[in-house]
XYZ file of C-alpha atoms in Angstrom:
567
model
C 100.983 135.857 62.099
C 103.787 136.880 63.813
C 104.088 137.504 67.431
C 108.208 138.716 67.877
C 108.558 141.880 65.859
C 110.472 144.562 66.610
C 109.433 148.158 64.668
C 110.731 150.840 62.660
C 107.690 152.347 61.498
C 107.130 154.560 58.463
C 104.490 157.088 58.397
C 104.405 157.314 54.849
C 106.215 158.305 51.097
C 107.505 161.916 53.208
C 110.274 159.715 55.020
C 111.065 157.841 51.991
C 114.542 159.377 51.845
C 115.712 159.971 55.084
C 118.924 159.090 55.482
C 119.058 156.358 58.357
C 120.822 156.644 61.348
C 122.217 152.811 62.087
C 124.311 153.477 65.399
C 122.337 152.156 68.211
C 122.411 148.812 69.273
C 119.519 146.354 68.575
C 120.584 143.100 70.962
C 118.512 142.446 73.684
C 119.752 139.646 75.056
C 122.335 139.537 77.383
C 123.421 136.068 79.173
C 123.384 136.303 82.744
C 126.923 137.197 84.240
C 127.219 133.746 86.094
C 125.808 130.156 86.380
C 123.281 131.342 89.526
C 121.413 133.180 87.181
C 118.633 132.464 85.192
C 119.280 132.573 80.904
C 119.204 136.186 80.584
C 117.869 137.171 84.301
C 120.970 138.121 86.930
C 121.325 136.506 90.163
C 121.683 138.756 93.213
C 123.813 136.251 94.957
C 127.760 136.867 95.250
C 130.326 133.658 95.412
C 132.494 133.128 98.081
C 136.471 135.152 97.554
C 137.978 134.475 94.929
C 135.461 132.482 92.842
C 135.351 132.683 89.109
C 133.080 132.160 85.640
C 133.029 131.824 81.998
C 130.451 131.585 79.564
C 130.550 131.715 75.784
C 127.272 131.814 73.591
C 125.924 131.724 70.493
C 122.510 132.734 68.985
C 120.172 133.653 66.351
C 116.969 136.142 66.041
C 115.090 136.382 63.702
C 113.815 139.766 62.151
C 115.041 141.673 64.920
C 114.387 144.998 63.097
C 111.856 145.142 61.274
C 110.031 147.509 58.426
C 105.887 147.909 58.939
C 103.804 149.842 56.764
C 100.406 152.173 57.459
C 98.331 149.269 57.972
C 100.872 147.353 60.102
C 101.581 144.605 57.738
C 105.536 144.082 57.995
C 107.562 145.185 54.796
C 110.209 144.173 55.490
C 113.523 143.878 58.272
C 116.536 146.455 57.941
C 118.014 143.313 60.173
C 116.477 140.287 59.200
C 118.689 137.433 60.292
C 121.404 138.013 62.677
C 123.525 135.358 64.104
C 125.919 136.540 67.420
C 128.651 135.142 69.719
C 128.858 136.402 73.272
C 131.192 136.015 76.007
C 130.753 136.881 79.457
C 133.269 136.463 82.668
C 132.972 137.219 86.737
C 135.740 136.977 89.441
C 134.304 137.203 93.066
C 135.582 139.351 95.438
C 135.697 139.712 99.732
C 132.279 137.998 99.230
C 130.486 141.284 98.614
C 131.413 142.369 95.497
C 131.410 140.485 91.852
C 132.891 142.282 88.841
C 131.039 141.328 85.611
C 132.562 142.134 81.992
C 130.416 140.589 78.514
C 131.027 141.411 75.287
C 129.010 140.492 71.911
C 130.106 140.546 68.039
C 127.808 139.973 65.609
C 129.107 137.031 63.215
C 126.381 137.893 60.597
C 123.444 139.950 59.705
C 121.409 140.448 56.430
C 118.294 142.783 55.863
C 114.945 140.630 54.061
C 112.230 141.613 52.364
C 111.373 145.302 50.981
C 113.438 147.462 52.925
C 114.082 150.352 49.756
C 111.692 152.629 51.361
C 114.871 153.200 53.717
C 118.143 154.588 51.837
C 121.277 152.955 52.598
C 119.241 149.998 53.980
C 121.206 147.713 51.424
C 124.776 148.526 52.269
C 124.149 146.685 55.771
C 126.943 145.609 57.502
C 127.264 141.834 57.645
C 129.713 141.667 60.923
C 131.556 143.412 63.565
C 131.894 143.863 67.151
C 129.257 144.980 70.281
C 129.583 146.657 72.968
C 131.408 146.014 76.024
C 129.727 145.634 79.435
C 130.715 146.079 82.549
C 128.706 144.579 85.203
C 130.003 146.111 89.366
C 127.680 143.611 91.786
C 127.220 144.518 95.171
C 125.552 142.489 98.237
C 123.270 144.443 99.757
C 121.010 141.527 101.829
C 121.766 137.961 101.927
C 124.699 135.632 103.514
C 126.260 132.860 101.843
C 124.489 129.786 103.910
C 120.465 132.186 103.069
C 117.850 131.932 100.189
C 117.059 135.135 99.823
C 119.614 137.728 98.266
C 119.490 141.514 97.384
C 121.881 143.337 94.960
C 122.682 146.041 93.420
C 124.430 145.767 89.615
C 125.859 149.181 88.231
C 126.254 148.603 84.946
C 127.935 150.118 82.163
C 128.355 149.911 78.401
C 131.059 151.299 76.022
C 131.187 151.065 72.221
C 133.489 148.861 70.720
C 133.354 148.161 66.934
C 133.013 150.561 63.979
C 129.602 152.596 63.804
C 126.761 151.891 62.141
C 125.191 148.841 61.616
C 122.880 148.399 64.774
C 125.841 146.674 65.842
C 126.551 149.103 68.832
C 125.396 152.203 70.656
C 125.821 155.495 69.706
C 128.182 156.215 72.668
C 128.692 154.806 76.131
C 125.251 153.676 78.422
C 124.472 153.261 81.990
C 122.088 150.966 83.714
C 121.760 150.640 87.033
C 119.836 148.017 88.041
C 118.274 146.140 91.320
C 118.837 142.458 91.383
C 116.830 140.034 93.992
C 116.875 136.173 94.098
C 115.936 133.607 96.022
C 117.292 129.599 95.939
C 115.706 126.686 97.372
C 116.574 123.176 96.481
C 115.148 122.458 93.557
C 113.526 126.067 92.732
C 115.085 129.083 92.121
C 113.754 132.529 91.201
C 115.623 135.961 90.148
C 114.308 139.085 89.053
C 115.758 142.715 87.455
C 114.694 146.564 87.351
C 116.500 149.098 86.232
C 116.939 152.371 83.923
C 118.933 152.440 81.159
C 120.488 155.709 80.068
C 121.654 156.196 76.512
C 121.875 158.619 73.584
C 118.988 160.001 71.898
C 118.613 158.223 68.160
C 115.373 158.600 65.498
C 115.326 156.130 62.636
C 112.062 156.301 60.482
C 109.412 156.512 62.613
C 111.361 155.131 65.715
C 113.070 156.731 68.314
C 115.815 155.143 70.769
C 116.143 156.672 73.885
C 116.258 156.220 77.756
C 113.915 152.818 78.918
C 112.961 151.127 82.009
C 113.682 147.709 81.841
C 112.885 144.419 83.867
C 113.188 140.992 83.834
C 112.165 137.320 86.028
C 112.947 134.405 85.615
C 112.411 130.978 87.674
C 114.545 127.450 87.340
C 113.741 124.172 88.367
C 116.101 121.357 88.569
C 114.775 118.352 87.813
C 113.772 115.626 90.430
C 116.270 112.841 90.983
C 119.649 114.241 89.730
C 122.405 114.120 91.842
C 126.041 115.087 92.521
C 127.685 116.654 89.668
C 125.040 115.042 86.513
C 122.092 117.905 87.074
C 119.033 118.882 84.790
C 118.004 122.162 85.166
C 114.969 123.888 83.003
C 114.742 127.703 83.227
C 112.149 130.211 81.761
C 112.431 134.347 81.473
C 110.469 137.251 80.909
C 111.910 140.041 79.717
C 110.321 143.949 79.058
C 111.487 146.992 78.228
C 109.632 150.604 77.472
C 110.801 153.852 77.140
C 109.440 156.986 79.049
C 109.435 159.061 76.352
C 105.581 159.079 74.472
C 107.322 159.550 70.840
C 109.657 156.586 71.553
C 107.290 153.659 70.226
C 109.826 151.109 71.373
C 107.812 148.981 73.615
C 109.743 145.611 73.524
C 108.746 142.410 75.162
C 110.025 138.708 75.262
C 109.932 135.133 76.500
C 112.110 132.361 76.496
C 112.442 129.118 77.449
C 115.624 126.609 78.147
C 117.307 123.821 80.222
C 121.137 123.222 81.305
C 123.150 120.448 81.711
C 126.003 120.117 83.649
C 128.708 117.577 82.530
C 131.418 118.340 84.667
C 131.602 119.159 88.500
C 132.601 122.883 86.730
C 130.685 122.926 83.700
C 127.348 122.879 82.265
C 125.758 123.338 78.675
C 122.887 125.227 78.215
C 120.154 125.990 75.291
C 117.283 128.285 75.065
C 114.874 129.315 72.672
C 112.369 132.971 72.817
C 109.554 134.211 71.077
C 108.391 138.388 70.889
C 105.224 139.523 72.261
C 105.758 143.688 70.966
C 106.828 145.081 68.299
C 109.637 146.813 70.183
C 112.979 147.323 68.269
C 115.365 144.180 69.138
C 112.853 142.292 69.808
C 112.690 139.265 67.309
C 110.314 137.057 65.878
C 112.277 134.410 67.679
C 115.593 133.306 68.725
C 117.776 130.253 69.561
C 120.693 130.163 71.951
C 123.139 127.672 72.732
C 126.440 127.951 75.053
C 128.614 126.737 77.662
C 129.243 128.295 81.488
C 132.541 126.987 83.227
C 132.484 128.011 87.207
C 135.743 128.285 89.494
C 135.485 128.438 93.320
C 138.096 129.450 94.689
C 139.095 127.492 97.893
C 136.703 123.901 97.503
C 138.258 120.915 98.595
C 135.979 119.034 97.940
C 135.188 120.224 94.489
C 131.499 120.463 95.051
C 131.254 123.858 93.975
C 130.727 125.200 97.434
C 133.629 127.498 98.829
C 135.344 125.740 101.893
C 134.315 129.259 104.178
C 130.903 128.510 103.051
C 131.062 124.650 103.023
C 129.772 122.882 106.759
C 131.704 119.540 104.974
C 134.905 121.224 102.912
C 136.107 117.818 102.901
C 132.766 115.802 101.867
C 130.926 116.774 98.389
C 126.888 117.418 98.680
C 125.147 114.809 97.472
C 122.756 117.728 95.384
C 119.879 115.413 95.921
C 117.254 118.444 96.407
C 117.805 118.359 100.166
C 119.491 120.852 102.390
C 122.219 121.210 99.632
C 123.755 124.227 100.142
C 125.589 123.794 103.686
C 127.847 121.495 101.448
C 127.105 118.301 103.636
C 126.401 114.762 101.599
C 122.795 113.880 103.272
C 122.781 109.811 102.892
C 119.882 110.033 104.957
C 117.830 112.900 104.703
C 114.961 112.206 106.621
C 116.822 110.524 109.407
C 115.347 107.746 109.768
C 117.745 105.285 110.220
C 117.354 103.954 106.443
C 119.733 105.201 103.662
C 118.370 107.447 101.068
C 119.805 105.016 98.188
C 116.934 102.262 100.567
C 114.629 104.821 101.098
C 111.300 104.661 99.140
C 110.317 108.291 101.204
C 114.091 109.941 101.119
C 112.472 112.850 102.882
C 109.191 111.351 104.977
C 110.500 109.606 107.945
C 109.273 106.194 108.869
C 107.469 106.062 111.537
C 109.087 102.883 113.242
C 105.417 101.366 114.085
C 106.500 97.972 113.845
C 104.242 98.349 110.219
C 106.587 97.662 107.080
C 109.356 99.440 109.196
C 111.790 98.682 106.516
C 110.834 100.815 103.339
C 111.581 104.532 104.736
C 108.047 105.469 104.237
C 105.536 106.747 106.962
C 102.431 104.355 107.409
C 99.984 106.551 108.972
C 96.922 104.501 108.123
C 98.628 100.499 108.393
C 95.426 99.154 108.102
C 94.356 101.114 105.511
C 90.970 101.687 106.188
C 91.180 105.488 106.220
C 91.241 106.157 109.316
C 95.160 108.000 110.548
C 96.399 105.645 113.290
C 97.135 108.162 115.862
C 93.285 108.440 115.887
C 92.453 104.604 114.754
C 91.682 102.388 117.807
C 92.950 99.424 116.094
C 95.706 100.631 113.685
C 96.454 96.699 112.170
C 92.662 95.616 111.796
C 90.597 97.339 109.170
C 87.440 99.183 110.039
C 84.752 97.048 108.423
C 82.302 100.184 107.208
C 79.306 98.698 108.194
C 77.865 102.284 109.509
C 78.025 100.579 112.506
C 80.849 103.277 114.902
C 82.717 103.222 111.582
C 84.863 106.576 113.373
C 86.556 104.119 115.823
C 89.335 102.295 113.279
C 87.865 99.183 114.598
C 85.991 95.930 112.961
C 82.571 95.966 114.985
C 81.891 91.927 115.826
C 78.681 91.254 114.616
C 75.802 89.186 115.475
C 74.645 86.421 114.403
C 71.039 84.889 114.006
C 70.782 81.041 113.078
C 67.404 79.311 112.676
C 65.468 76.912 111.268
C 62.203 76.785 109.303
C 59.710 74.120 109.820
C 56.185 73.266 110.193
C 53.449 72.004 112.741
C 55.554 68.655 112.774
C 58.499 70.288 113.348
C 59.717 69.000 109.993
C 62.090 70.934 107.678
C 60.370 73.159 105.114
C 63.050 73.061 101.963
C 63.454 76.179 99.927
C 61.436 78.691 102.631
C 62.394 82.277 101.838
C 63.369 84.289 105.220
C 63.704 87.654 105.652
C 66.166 89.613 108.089
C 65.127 93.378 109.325
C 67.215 94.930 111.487
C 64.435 97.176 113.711
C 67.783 99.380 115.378
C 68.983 100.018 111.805
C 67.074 102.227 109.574
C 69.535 102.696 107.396
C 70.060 98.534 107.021
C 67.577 97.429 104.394
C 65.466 94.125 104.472
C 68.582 90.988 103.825
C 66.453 88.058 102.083
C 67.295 84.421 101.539
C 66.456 81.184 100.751
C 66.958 77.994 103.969
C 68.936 75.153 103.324
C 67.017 71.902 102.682
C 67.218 70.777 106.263
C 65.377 73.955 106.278
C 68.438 75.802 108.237
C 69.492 79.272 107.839
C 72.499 81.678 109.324
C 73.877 85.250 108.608
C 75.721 88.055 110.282
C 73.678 90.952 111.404
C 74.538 93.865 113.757
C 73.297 93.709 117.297
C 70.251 95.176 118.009
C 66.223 94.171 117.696
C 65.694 91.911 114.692
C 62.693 90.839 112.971
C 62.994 87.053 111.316
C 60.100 86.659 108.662
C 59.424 83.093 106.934
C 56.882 82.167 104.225
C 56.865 79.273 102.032
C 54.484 77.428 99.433
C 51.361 75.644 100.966
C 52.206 77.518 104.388
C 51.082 80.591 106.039
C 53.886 82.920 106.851
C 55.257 83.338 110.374
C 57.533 85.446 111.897
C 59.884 86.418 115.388
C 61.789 89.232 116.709
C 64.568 88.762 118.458
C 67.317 90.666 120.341
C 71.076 89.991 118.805
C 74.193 90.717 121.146
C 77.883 91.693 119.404
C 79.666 88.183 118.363
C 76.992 85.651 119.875
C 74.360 83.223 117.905
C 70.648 84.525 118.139
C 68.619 80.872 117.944
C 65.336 81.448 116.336
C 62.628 78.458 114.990
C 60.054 79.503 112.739
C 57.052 76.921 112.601
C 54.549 77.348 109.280
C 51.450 76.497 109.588
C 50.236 74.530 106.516
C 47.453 75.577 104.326
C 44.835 73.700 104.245
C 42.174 73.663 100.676
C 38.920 73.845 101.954
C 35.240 73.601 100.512
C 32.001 75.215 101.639
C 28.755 74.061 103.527
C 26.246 76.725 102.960
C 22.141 76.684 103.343
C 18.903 77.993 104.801
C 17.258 77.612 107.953
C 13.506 77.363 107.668
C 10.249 77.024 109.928
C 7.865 74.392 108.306
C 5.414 77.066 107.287
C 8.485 78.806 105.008
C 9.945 81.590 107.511
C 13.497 81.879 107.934
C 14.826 81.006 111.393
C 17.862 82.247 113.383
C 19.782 79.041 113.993
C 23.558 77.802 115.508
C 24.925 75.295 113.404
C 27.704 72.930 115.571
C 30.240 70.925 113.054
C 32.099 68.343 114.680
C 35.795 68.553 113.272
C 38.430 66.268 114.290
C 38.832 66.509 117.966
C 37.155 69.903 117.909
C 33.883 71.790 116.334
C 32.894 74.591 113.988
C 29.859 76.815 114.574
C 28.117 78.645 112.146
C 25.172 81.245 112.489
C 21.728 82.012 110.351
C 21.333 85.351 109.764
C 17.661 86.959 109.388
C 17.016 85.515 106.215
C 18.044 81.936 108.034
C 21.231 81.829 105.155
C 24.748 80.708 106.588
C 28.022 79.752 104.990
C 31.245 78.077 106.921
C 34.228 76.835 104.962
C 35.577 73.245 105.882
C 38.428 70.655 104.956
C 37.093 68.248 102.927
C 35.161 65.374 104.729
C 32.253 63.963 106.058
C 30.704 66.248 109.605
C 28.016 65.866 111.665
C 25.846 69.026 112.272
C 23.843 69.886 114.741
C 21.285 72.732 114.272
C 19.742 74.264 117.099
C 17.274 77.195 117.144
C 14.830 78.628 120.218
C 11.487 77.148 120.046
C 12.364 74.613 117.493
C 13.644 70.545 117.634
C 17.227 70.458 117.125
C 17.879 68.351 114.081
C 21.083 66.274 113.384
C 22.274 65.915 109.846
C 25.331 64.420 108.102
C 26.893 65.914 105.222
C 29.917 65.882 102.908
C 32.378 68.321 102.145
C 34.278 68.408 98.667
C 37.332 70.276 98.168
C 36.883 73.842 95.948
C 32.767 72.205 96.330
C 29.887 74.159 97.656
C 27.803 71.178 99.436
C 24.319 72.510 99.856
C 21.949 71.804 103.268
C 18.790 73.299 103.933
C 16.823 72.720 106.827
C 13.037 73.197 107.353
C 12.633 72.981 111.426
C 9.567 72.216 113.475
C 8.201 74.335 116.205
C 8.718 71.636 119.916
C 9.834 72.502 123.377
């Protein structure tokens, strides 16, 4: 499906032989007058006195005029393939004023597909010459050293070759138009309005007649050319309607291109458009290629920058995408002390911190922890993230807590698992690890309350809390105590006649003893290392008794006692 087709509609078998009326002009594009503009989008800038331009191109479109039936499908073009030369030339003058002349000629032209519904459609005419337009610019806003420029372009056209033919207009057309632009470095933009006034024309379906017409473009030159070898890429919109309801002539286009310049004075250039309406001219698509050759008039220094506007007439601009349009080479743009051709950051000064001062580029962060040095305490040391004041841009020195595991005999316990809370720190979880096997142990913590716990095979677990200071050694000793495997001495206490007693039981162990009590029913139970103990059981109104008994590790030794009633 198409999407550049221009439209001479027929409403049906009742215009089948009309005699066509071929004198209006079907081109649309028209290369702008000099090398500030934009492919087919005018400048509104002016060159300094005296300054001149050439440009010669040549391009095809396809179906420019085309045949659609009822139902919209296309039947055809009356111009199907058209290939034309244009040729365009400015002189500059008192800085104010530019006077523009183009001219086109169409090389060749051939109608496609079904076009007998229109008579005469066959006896196209191959070649001949355009019109001839002259283009008056006048500065209305802008100086030579600004961005932004205003214009107005009075232009004009005037027949030139034979009638007939869409080659030309009907008769002589006026189109004022307002041009604006505005040029940075690297980006420019441009833009057109206007009205064009012509002579009434019906073809078919279509009518030709007085339009509106605008067009904007933007060009970027691409990043790293310098001096006189530049890049530019360049895109256009074009649109143009007429007021009248019956004139169903809506025609819209885009196009796309780049320029190269291979001389301090001339640059190539190629583009390429598709159609978005089915407006007359406008094609399914074209291609353009041509050539631009630019005078200035008083440039010593040949950088294409008049001497009166030049602040160096005697030094080229380096055209490096900085400040190049006083004329003045920049070897150091960001003035920093380091040549441009040196510079890593041509345009970011360096900031002379005594930080890799010798690349051109600022180091705001030289540690590179994130944090900007004008607000980083210690610029050159990393902060060390620990959520510990991670805001100050400085490494926080930590604590340290360095202990030893061991048990009653204050002998190593290898392979004893310690764990490190950090009360102050909530958001800190539990650090575990394993002792070394002379039961030693050491880590970095944050200062603050810290809880040391230790547990190992065969040992109860122990534990300390200790307070850590910023960069000293918390000392900490952990003693186990060892498990012991016990058995169990269990029994009944009875009177002689059978009744249970409440007794004490006393159980000599080691240096020390165990007690035990009888409950109501006279039964007790004590757990004990294993071993022989003497007991001693006592209860009111009875003889205390002595036994001897044995203890058995994971054993239950049995003892009941029957007790006799004494003082």
């Amino acid at each position: 499906m198409s999407v550049a087709l221009a439209v001479a509609c027929m409403a049906g078998t009742a215009h089948a032989q009309q005699a066509p009326n071929d004198e209006f002009g079907i081109e649309r594009f028209r290369l702008a007058m000099d090398g500030s503009g934009i492919l087919d989008v005018d400048s509104a800038t002016i060159p300094g006195h005296g300054s001149w331009g050439l440009g010669v191109w040549t391009g095809f479109a396809h179906s420019p005029l085309a045949l659609y039936d009822p139902a919209m499908e296309q039947a055809g073009a009356l111009v199907g393939q058209r290939i034309t030369t244009g040729l365009v030339g400015t002189i500059s003058l008192w800085n104010r004023i530019q006077l523009g002349v183009a001219v086109n000629a169409v090389d060749y032209q051939a109608s496609t597909g079904n076009v007998d519904a229109v008579a005469g459609a066959d006896s196209l005419q191959s070649a001949g010459l355009g019109d001839l337009r002259v283009a008056p610019k006048l500065l209305l806003l802008g100086g030579p050293l600004e961005r932004f420029h205003v214009s107005i372009i009075l232009g004009a056209t005037i027949p030139l070759g034979a009638p007939g033919g869409y080659l030309r207009e009907s008769g002589p057309t006026f189109m004022p138009e307002l041009a604006v632009s505005w040029g940075g470095d690297l980006l420019r933009l441009a833009g057109n309005a206007g009205y064009r006034l012509r002579q009434k024309v019906t073809v078919a379906d279509l009518v030709v007649d007085d339009e509106v017409f605008a067009r904007a473009g933007l060009a970027l030159r691409l990043a790293g050319t310098r001096d006189d070898v530049g890049t530019e890429i360049g895109a256009s919109a074009s649109v143009a309607t007429a007021l009248d309801p019956k004139a169903n002539a809506t025609a819209a286009e885009v196009m796309l291109g780049g320029s190269q310049r291979i001389s301090r004075s001339t640059r190539l250039f190629a583009a390429g458009g598709i159609g978005l309406q089915k407006g007359f001219g406008t094609p399914d698509w074209r291609a353009v290629l041509g050539i631009r050759v630019q005078g200035i008039r008083g440039d010593r220094d040949g950088d294409l920058l008049a001497d009166r506007d030049d602040r160096c007439p005697d030094v080229p601009e380096d055209r490096d995408g900085f400040e190049d349009r006083d004329g003045c080479s920049d070897p150091d743009n960001d003035g920093d002390g380091i040549a441009d051709a040196e510079d890593k950051c041509a345009t970011n000064a360096e900031d002379k911190d005594g930080f890799e001062d010798v690349d051109g580029c600022p180091d705001l962060d030289n540690d590179k922890d994130g944090l900007a040095d004008d607000s980083d305490k210690c610029p050159d040391q990393p902060e060390d993230k620990d959520a510990d004041r991670d805001d100050d841009g400085c490494p926080d020195p930590d604590g340290k807590v360095a202990g030893r595991v061991v048990d009653a005999e204050q002998q190593p316990i290898p392979a004893a698992t310690v764990v490190i809370e950090q009360l102050d720190r909530t958001d800190r979880k539990p650090i575990e690890l394993t002792v070394a096997d002379n039961g030693t142990f050491s880590i970095d913590v944050s200062a603050g309350a810290v809880k040391v716990s230790a547990r190992a095979a065969g040992f109860q677990p122990g534990d300390a809390t200790l307070k850590v200071a910023d960069g000293e050694p918390a000392p900490v000793v952990i003693a186990l105590v060892r498990i012991v495997r016990q058995g169990q001495l269990r029994g009944q206490i009875l009177s002689f006649n059978g009744k249970p007693l409440a007794a004490t039981l006393s159980i000599v162990v080691g240096a020390g003893s165990r007690k035990a009590t009888a409950d109501a029913d006279g039964f007790f139970s004590i757990d004990l290392p294993e071993g022989t103990f003497q007991v001693v059981i006592e209860s009111p109104g009875h003889v205390t008794q002595r036994r001897s008994t044995s203890v058995k590790i994971e054993r239950v030794t049995v003892m009941n006692v029957d007790m006799r009633r004494g003082r």
